Every structure is written in structure tokens, then in C-alpha cells.
Short mmCIF file of C-alpha atoms in Angstrom, two decimals:
data_model
loop_
_atom_site.label_atom_id
_atom_site.label_comp_id
_atom_site.label_asym_id
_atom_site.label_seq_id
_atom_site.Cartn_x
_atom_site.Cartn_y
_atom_site.Cartn_z
CA MET A 1 0.00 0.00 0.04
CA ASN A 2 1.50 3.39 -0.93
CA LYS A 3 1.72 6.52 1.07
CA GLU A 4 -1.32 8.03 -0.88
CA ASN A 5 -3.53 5.16 -0.05
CA ARG A 6 -2.52 5.33 3.56
CA LYS A 7 -3.24 9.09 3.65
CA GLU A 8 -6.79 8.35 2.24
CA LEU A 9 -7.25 5.61 5.09
CA LEU A 10 -6.22 8.17 7.67
CA GLU A 11 -8.84 10.81 6.37
CA GLU A 12 -11.41 8.14 6.35
CA GLU A 13 -11.33 7.57 10.09
CA ASP A 14 -12.91 3.96 9.95
CA GLY A 15 -10.14 1.95 11.47
CA ASP A 16 -10.67 -1.03 13.80
CA VAL A 17 -8.39 0.51 16.49
CA THR A 18 -9.45 3.39 18.89
CA ILE A 19 -6.34 5.21 20.69
CA ILE A 20 -7.39 7.35 23.68
CA VAL A 21 -4.59 10.04 24.41
CA GLY A 22 -4.21 12.96 26.49
CA GLU A 23 -5.76 12.01 30.01
CA GLU A 24 -2.61 12.64 32.03
CA VAL A 25 -1.33 15.87 30.32
CA ASN A 26 -4.21 18.27 31.57
CA GLN A 27 -6.23 17.79 28.61
CA ILE A 28 -9.64 16.60 27.65
CA PRO A 29 -9.03 13.00 26.26
CA LYS A 30 -9.60 12.52 22.76
CA SER A 31 -9.93 9.22 20.51
CA PHE A 32 -8.20 8.43 17.37
CA LYS A 33 -9.23 5.86 14.97
CA ALA A 34 -6.59 3.77 13.17
CA HIS A 35 -6.16 0.71 11.09
CA SER A 36 -4.36 -2.06 13.00
CA LEU A 37 -2.48 -3.18 9.92
CA ILE A 38 -0.78 0.13 9.37
CA LEU A 39 -0.02 0.43 13.16
CA LYS A 40 1.65 -3.00 13.06
CA THR A 41 3.74 -2.34 10.17
CA GLN A 42 4.78 0.99 10.86
CA CYS A 43 5.45 1.01 14.29
CA PRO A 44 7.31 -1.46 16.60
CA TRP A 45 5.29 -0.56 20.00
CA PHE A 46 1.96 -1.07 18.30
CA LYS A 47 3.08 -4.29 16.59
CA ILE A 48 3.72 -5.70 20.12
CA ALA A 49 0.62 -4.13 21.68
CA LEU A 50 -1.63 -5.29 19.03
CA SER A 51 -0.30 -8.94 19.29
CA LYS A 52 -0.84 -9.17 23.15
CA ASP A 53 -3.14 -8.55 25.93
CA TRP A 54 -2.19 -4.86 26.07
CA ALA A 55 -5.11 -3.90 24.01
CA ARG A 56 -8.76 -4.04 25.37
CA LYS A 57 -11.50 -5.39 23.02
CA GLY A 58 -14.27 -3.19 22.62
CA GLU A 59 -17.67 -3.92 20.91
CA GLU A 60 -16.38 -3.09 17.54
CA THR A 61 -12.89 -2.00 18.01
CA ILE A 62 -9.48 -2.54 19.89
CA VAL A 63 -8.88 0.09 22.41
CA ILE A 64 -5.61 1.33 23.51
CA ARG A 65 -4.65 3.98 25.94
CA LYS A 66 -1.65 6.42 25.89
CA PRO A 67 -2.60 8.85 28.39
CA ASN A 68 0.76 10.57 28.76
CA ILE A 69 0.73 11.70 25.12
CA SER A 70 -1.06 14.87 24.33
CA THR A 71 -3.44 14.97 21.45
CA SER A 72 -1.46 17.38 19.42
CA THR A 73 1.52 15.30 19.58
CA PHE A 74 -0.32 12.01 18.93
CA GLU A 75 -1.90 13.44 15.72
CA ILE A 76 1.54 14.40 14.35
CA ILE A 77 2.73 10.91 15.23
CA LEU A 78 -0.24 9.17 13.65
CA LYS A 79 0.09 11.33 10.41
CA TYR A 80 3.74 10.00 10.39
CA LEU A 81 2.80 6.53 10.55
CA TYR A 82 0.35 6.82 7.76
CA CYS A 83 2.12 9.38 5.48
CA GLY A 84 5.95 9.18 6.65
CA ILE A 85 6.15 12.94 7.00
CA ILE A 86 6.81 15.18 9.95
CA SER A 87 6.76 18.91 9.32
CA THR A 88 9.70 21.09 10.20
CA SER A 89 7.58 24.06 11.03
CA HIS A 90 6.61 22.90 14.58
CA THR A 91 8.05 24.72 17.63
CA GLY A 92 10.98 23.68 19.61
CA LYS A 93 8.62 22.42 22.39
CA GLN A 94 6.62 20.51 19.92
CA ILE A 95 9.39 18.82 18.31
CA LEU A 96 10.75 17.71 21.89
CA ASP A 97 7.43 16.22 22.46
CA ILE A 98 7.21 14.28 19.25
CA LEU A 99 10.82 13.12 20.16
CA ILE A 100 9.61 11.96 23.66
CA ALA A 101 6.72 10.15 22.08
CA ALA A 102 8.63 8.52 19.32
CA ASP A 103 10.99 7.01 21.94
CA GLU A 104 8.16 5.51 23.73
CA LEU A 105 6.71 4.02 20.55
CA ASN A 106 10.13 2.95 19.47
CA LEU A 107 10.09 4.99 16.41
CA ASN A 108 13.99 4.97 16.29
CA GLU A 109 14.36 5.89 12.62
CA ILE A 110 13.19 9.55 13.23
CA PHE A 111 15.55 10.20 16.16
CA LYS A 112 18.17 11.75 14.29
CA HIS A 113 15.98 13.96 12.26
CA LEU A 114 14.18 15.27 15.11
CA GLN A 115 17.36 16.00 17.22
CA ASP A 116 19.12 17.68 14.16
CA THR A 117 15.96 19.69 13.62
CA LEU A 118 16.03 21.00 17.15
CA LEU A 119 19.77 21.79 16.82
CA LYS A 120 19.56 23.68 13.63
CA SER A 121 16.39 25.29 13.59
CA HIS A 122 15.73 25.78 17.41
CA TYR A 123 18.98 26.83 18.67
CA GLU A 124 17.72 29.69 20.70
CA TRP A 125 14.88 27.95 22.29
CA LEU A 126 17.32 25.21 23.28
CA GLN A 127 19.63 27.89 24.87
CA ASN A 128 16.73 29.58 26.64
CA ASN A 129 15.17 26.24 28.09
CA PHE A 130 18.55 24.58 28.55
CA PHE A 131 17.70 22.94 31.94
CA TYR A 132 14.14 21.92 30.99
CA VAL A 133 15.59 20.19 27.93
CA TYR A 134 18.62 18.98 29.78
CA ASP A 135 16.55 17.21 32.47
CA ILE A 136 14.49 15.40 30.06
CA ILE A 137 17.16 14.32 27.48
CA LEU A 138 19.10 12.69 30.52
CA LYS A 139 16.09 10.31 30.93
CA HIS A 140 16.29 9.02 27.32
CA GLN A 141 19.30 7.05 26.19
CA GLU A 142 18.56 7.13 22.49
CA PHE A 143 18.75 11.21 22.48
CA LYS A 144 22.69 10.77 22.14
CA ILE A 145 22.93 13.65 19.77
CA LEU A 146 21.22 16.23 22.21
CA GLN A 147 23.32 14.83 25.10
CA GLU A 148 26.60 15.29 23.21
CA TYR A 149 25.75 19.07 22.41
CA PHE A 150 24.67 19.70 25.84
CA GLN A 151 27.60 18.07 27.43
CA GLU A 152 29.97 20.00 24.91
CA ILE A 153 28.32 23.24 26.23
CA ILE A 154 28.75 22.08 29.87
CA ASP A 155 32.40 21.13 29.05
CA ASP A 156 33.49 24.26 26.87
CA LYS A 157 31.27 27.24 27.68
CA PRO A 158 29.86 26.70 31.09
CA ASP A 159 29.16 30.35 31.56
CA ILE A 160 26.49 30.23 28.97
CA LEU A 161 24.29 28.03 31.45
CA PHE A 162 24.16 30.98 33.98
CA TYR A 163 22.57 33.13 31.26
CA SER A 164 19.95 30.63 30.13
CA GLN A 165 16.22 32.13 30.98
CA ASP A 166 15.71 29.07 32.96
CA PHE A 167 18.96 29.18 35.00
CA VAL A 168 17.14 28.76 38.40
CA LYS A 169 15.99 25.20 37.38
CA MET A 170 19.53 24.13 37.42
CA ASP A 171 20.34 20.89 39.48
CA LYS A 172 22.17 21.72 42.59
CA GLU A 173 24.80 19.01 41.66
CA LEU A 174 25.49 20.40 38.39
CA LEU A 175 25.76 24.10 39.81
CA ILE A 176 28.37 22.97 42.43
CA ASN A 177 30.38 21.32 39.60
CA LEU A 178 30.48 24.42 37.41
CA LEU A 179 31.32 26.64 40.21
CA LYS A 180 34.46 24.71 40.86
CA ARG A 181 35.38 24.93 37.02
CA ASP A 182 38.51 26.95 36.02
CA ASN A 183 36.87 27.83 32.53
CA LEU A 184 34.05 29.75 33.83
CA VAL A 185 34.23 32.94 31.86
CA MET A 186 32.38 35.39 34.30
CA SER A 187 33.64 37.99 36.86
CA GLU A 188 33.36 36.54 40.16
CA ILE A 189 30.72 39.15 41.38
CA ASP A 190 28.39 37.93 38.66
CA VAL A 191 28.88 34.15 39.63
CA TRP A 192 27.83 35.54 43.06
CA ARG A 193 24.82 37.40 41.84
CA LYS A 194 23.62 34.34 40.01
CA LEU A 195 24.28 31.97 42.88
CA ILE A 196 22.30 34.30 45.24
CA GLU A 197 19.26 34.46 42.47
CA TRP A 198 19.45 30.45 42.22
CA GLY A 199 19.28 30.11 46.02
CA ILE A 200 16.32 32.71 46.66
CA GLU A 201 14.22 30.95 43.89
CA ASN A 202 15.06 27.36 45.13
CA SER A 203 14.66 28.23 48.86
CA LYS A 204 11.20 29.60 48.02
CA ILE A 205 11.93 33.21 49.52
CA SER A 206 9.13 35.26 48.54
CA LYS A 207 10.10 38.80 49.79
CA PRO A 208 11.88 40.83 47.10
CA LEU A 209 13.61 43.17 49.65
CA ILE A 210 16.46 41.57 52.07
CA SER A 211 15.75 44.26 54.51
CA ASN A 212 12.35 42.59 55.01
CA TRP A 213 13.89 39.14 55.57
CA ASP A 214 13.79 37.41 59.03
CA VAL A 215 16.06 34.82 60.42
CA GLU A 216 14.15 31.97 58.75
CA ASP A 217 14.69 33.38 55.24
CA PHE A 218 18.64 33.65 56.01
CA VAL A 219 18.44 30.09 57.37
CA LYS A 220 16.72 28.66 54.11
CA LEU A 221 19.19 30.55 51.91
CA LYS A 222 22.01 29.42 53.98
CA THR A 223 20.86 25.79 53.85
CA ILE A 224 20.50 25.48 50.10
CA LEU A 225 23.73 27.39 49.46
CA ASP A 226 25.92 25.54 51.99
CA GLN A 227 27.76 23.27 49.50
CA CYS A 228 28.02 26.08 47.01
CA ILE A 229 29.42 29.01 48.91
CA THR A 230 32.83 27.43 49.52
CA SER A 231 33.35 27.25 45.66
CA ILE A 232 33.11 31.06 45.29
CA ARG A 233 36.51 32.99 45.07
CA PHE A 234 35.66 35.92 47.07
CA ASN A 235 39.32 37.02 46.72
CA ASN A 236 38.36 37.84 43.09
CA ILE A 237 35.71 40.45 44.00
CA SER A 238 36.58 43.90 44.68
CA SER A 239 36.38 45.66 48.11
CA ASN A 240 33.71 47.91 46.70
CA ASP A 241 31.42 44.98 45.52
CA PHE A 242 32.07 42.76 48.55
CA TYR A 243 30.73 45.69 50.71
CA PHE A 244 27.52 46.46 48.63
CA GLU A 245 26.78 42.58 47.18
CA VAL A 246 28.19 40.06 49.61
CA ARG A 247 28.03 41.88 53.02
CA PRO A 248 24.15 42.21 53.14
CA TYR A 249 24.21 38.21 53.01
CA GLU A 250 26.67 37.92 55.65
CA LYS A 251 24.31 35.73 57.70
CA ILE A 252 24.81 32.89 55.32
CA LEU A 253 28.48 32.73 55.86
CA SER A 254 30.33 31.02 58.36
CA GLU A 255 31.74 33.06 61.39
CA GLN A 256 35.36 32.02 60.16
CA MET A 257 34.75 32.99 56.48
CA LYS A 258 33.19 36.47 57.49
CA GLU A 259 36.54 37.12 59.60
CA ASP A 260 38.75 35.99 56.72
CA LEU A 261 36.90 38.13 54.22
CA ILE A 262 36.81 41.08 56.34
CA ARG A 263 40.77 40.68 56.96
CA TYR A 264 41.19 40.19 53.47
CA HIS A 265 39.40 43.44 52.26
CA MET A 266 40.65 45.76 55.07
CA THR A 267 44.30 45.11 55.13
CA SER A 268 47.03 45.20 52.79
CA SER A 269 48.53 41.73 53.69
CA SER A 270 46.87 40.25 50.61
CA GLU A 271 48.37 40.32 46.88
CA TYR A 272 46.72 39.34 43.85
CA ASP A 273 47.96 35.85 42.73
CA TYR A 274 49.55 36.60 39.44
CA LYS A 275 49.48 32.79 38.54
CA ASN A 276 45.95 33.42 37.58
CA ALA A 277 46.83 35.43 34.64
CA ILE A 278 46.79 32.45 32.53
CA ARG A 279 45.31 29.79 34.53
CA TYR A 280 45.55 25.97 33.43
CA SER A 281 42.63 23.92 33.88
CA SER A 282 41.73 20.20 32.79
CA ASN A 283 40.33 21.78 29.50
CA GLY A 284 43.62 23.70 28.58
CA PHE A 285 44.78 27.37 29.19
CA THR A 286 42.70 29.98 29.89
CA GLY A 287 44.27 33.38 29.09
CA PRO A 288 43.39 37.24 29.13
CA VAL A 289 39.22 37.55 29.65
CA PHE A 290 38.04 40.84 28.53
CA GLY A 291 34.99 41.99 30.13
CA ASP A 292 32.48 39.36 31.21
CA GLY A 293 33.53 37.21 28.20
CA ASP A 294 33.25 39.79 25.43
CA LEU A 295 36.82 38.36 24.22
CA VAL A 296 37.79 35.09 25.90
CA MET A 297 41.33 33.38 24.75
CA THR A 298 41.47 29.63 25.62
CA GLY A 299 43.03 26.56 24.44
CA GLU A 300 46.45 25.11 24.64
CA ASN A 301 47.91 27.30 21.67
CA PHE A 302 45.99 30.50 20.92
CA LYS A 303 47.96 30.75 17.78
CA THR A 304 47.28 27.44 15.98
CA ASP A 305 43.89 26.30 17.75
CA LYS A 306 40.71 28.16 16.95
CA SER A 307 39.41 28.18 20.44
CA CYS A 308 39.07 31.80 21.29
CA TYR A 309 35.85 33.57 20.85
CA CYS A 310 33.72 36.72 21.51
CA LYS A 311 30.44 37.42 22.54
CA LYS A 312 28.66 40.61 23.54
CA ALA A 313 28.58 40.79 27.44
CA SER A 314 29.65 43.89 29.30
CA TYR A 315 30.96 46.13 26.64
CA GLN A 316 28.61 48.66 24.71
CA GLU A 317 29.63 47.23 21.42
CA SER A 318 30.71 43.76 20.32
CA ILE A 319 34.49 43.40 19.85
CA MET A 320 33.83 41.17 16.66
CA ASP A 321 30.65 40.83 14.48
CA SER A 322 31.40 37.21 14.04
CA THR A 323 30.58 34.59 16.72
CA GLU A 324 32.78 31.98 15.03
CA LYS A 325 35.74 30.66 17.09
CA PHE A 326 39.49 32.11 16.16
CA SER A 327 43.10 31.94 16.63
CA VAL A 328 45.36 34.74 17.89
CA ASP A 329 48.56 35.35 16.48
CA GLU A 330 50.00 37.85 19.00
CA TYR A 331 48.80 39.52 22.28
CA GLU A 332 50.27 41.49 25.08
CA VAL A 333 49.73 40.85 28.75
CA PHE A 334 49.87 44.10 30.98
CA GLU A 335 52.08 44.11 34.00
CA LEU A 336 50.98 42.75 37.35
CA VAL A 337 52.15 44.48 40.54
CA LYS A 338 51.67 44.33 44.11
CA LYS A 339 48.91 46.29 45.89
CA PRO A 340 50.17 49.61 47.17
CA GLU A 341 50.28 50.14 50.86
CA PRO A 342 46.91 51.50 52.07
CA ILE A 343 46.68 55.46 52.98
CA ILE A 344 45.51 55.72 56.47
CA ALA A 345 42.38 57.80 56.16
CA ALA A 346 39.56 58.91 58.47
CA THR A 347 36.84 56.74 56.83
CA PRO A 348 34.93 53.90 57.85
CA ILE A 349 35.75 51.65 55.25
CA PRO A 350 39.13 51.72 53.28
CA SER A 351 38.49 51.72 49.70
CA PHE A 352 41.10 49.87 47.67
CA GLY A 353 42.05 50.64 44.10
CA SER A 354 42.62 47.94 41.27
CA PRO A 355 45.84 45.64 41.89
CA PHE A 356 46.82 46.37 38.22
CA ALA A 357 48.76 48.74 36.37
CA PHE A 358 47.91 49.23 32.78
CA PRO A 359 50.83 49.97 30.40
CA ALA A 360 48.48 52.19 28.16
CA THR A 361 45.01 53.46 28.20
CA THR A 362 43.72 51.61 25.17
CA HIS A 363 43.53 48.17 26.92
CA PRO A 364 39.78 47.10 27.67
CA SER A 365 38.91 46.88 31.43
CA PHE A 366 38.76 43.40 32.62
CA GLY A 367 35.94 42.10 34.92
CA GLY A 368 36.03 40.72 38.49
CA PHE A 369 38.74 41.32 41.26
CA GLY A 370 42.09 41.89 39.49
CA GLY A 371 39.85 41.85 36.13
CA PHE A 372 39.94 38.28 34.98
CA GLY A 373 37.27 36.06 34.48
CA ARG A 374 37.78 32.61 36.45
#
């Protein structure tokens, strides 16, 4: 039977099988008529279901229930079984739902097509819903293309995850893993801000102003962030940012940590660790980072490896129009110097300047304490 004949059969709706779907997805259940011959020859799951006791005999038709598949998704699947076509005009969410249903029905032949469509046509949707999608694909072993793509982002560009629209849905274990990374291209104060945002959302604190928080609110936040805070590199946060953005949350810090941080920011005994200028990590070398990732030099060899990249983050204009990765032939590293001795002044909180001396005013400014990303 050719596709045209099968399409005519689908339109006639006189099949000998009734499939009821949508009961578990907050929808009014809907019944679809289909032909057992088509279902058994085109779908492995239906071949098994129709040959065993899974199907319930009705008066005139066999009844099968798929309550966890939505009506719109099953309609698309049913059309594919009859006509062999799945439109690429669907939204990213619809394609993901089709992919999940296809996995349940063992329609392995369309896995690659649907995953490729998501990556090529719905890249922005995947970025904005990173953790929603990531949580789903981890539960489906056959979604290998998506799994490899998401793992590549986590390994090579973990900072992207912090700017996903559903960042607060990130699993805590993954968050802790990211905070420990050396290749997280963000200023430390931005990492702190995102951590606080994640903590407030996941501890269900509803008061928007910290001045209105009570002891219980701070206890909630401290409890959920307890394993995360130790991975924040507070010595990479400026004294100014520490005072205005970290100090208000001092109740979630241990007494020893508070004492160490106050000493660090109010004495001249600390020096910037110049070894962090080019930091070695398991993924290679991470060199100078301009802004909050506006220009990132990374890789074992900047000149031969096309591993450097740009993205518009903290600068008013993008450094480059292209977002493609590139190599760097030559670059200049500014001089690193010790902090100057503090000037004794009659002020309640000393203000410390940048620990760097730039050789020229044309260099872009760097983010974070000392200016480097992680």
C-alpha cells in the first residue's frame, strides 16, 4: 500500500483500533481511529501491543490508551505512521514532545531527524530552556545527539548556562560542579549574583527586599547554598562589590569565613595571585578574558587552535561581529604589580584601588577582582 492510499485511509477515520490519548497531560481525552494493519507494520510498539493482551477488546474496535501523550503530539505521530512525513515548522517544544513520544513508541528511525531539527532550527529555544531540555534528555538514552551537544556546552562554555532564561532550574549537583570550574568565563561578582538568584528561587523566599527578611529566610538560603558558597572565589571580588553585594548576605556565611573576608578586604597583607593571569585547567589554558566574556582566549595554543571567541556581554559594542571561534597570532599581557600600601584615612571603610597597572589606556578593562574571569 503506497503513501497516498494510506493518507486516504487516515482521512476516512474508519479504523478498527481506537487510541485514547491526553488524559494525564491536563487535557480533555481525545480518541483517534486507526487501522491495525498500518499500526503494526509502521510502529514496533503497536506491533507488540496489538499482538498481546495490552489492547482491550471493545464492541467493534480494539481500544488502546496512551494517557501521557498529548492530543496534538499524537496527531502528528499518527500522520507520520500513515504518510511518513513530519513537518519542520513545529515549535521547539512540539518537536521535543514528538521526540519523547517517538522514543516511547520505539520509532528509532526519526530520532536523528528530530534532534538535528532542534539543533539547526531551534538553537535559541534550546539555549533559553537549557535545563528544562537537559533534564528530559538525560532520561532518554537514545537522545545521544542532544546529550553530546549539551555536554559540550557544559564542558567548553559553562558560563552560557548561567545566562539561560531557566537558569534557576539548574540541578544543584551540576551547579556545584560548574562553580568549581576554572573555565567559567564570568567575573566572580556575577557568579555570586547568579548564585544568590538561584538560592532565593530554590529556597522559596518570596520577599523581594532583603531588608524585609527574617532569620528564617537567611537560614533557608544558607541551607540550600551551604555546599556552593565554598566554591566562590571571594578574593576575586573587589572590596567595593564585597561591601555592597556580599556583606548584605553575611548571615549565610560561617563566622570564620566572615572574619577571613573582612581581614582580606581591610588589610594590605593580601596580594593578587599573578599565576591566575593564565590559568591552567583540565580543558587547557585560559588566558586573558576581557569584560565578562566579550573576548575569551582559551586553548593550549592560541595561535594554532581556533578556540578563542567573542560574545557581547559587558561592553557597549561587540568586539567582533562574528561569533565564530578564531586563533590569535600575538597578544600583550599587561604588568602585574603588588597592591600599594593603604593610605590611612578617617573613613569607616577603606577603599582599595585596582591591583593592576596598565601600560596604556587603550587596553579594555577586565571584569572581577583583578579583572580576570575565572
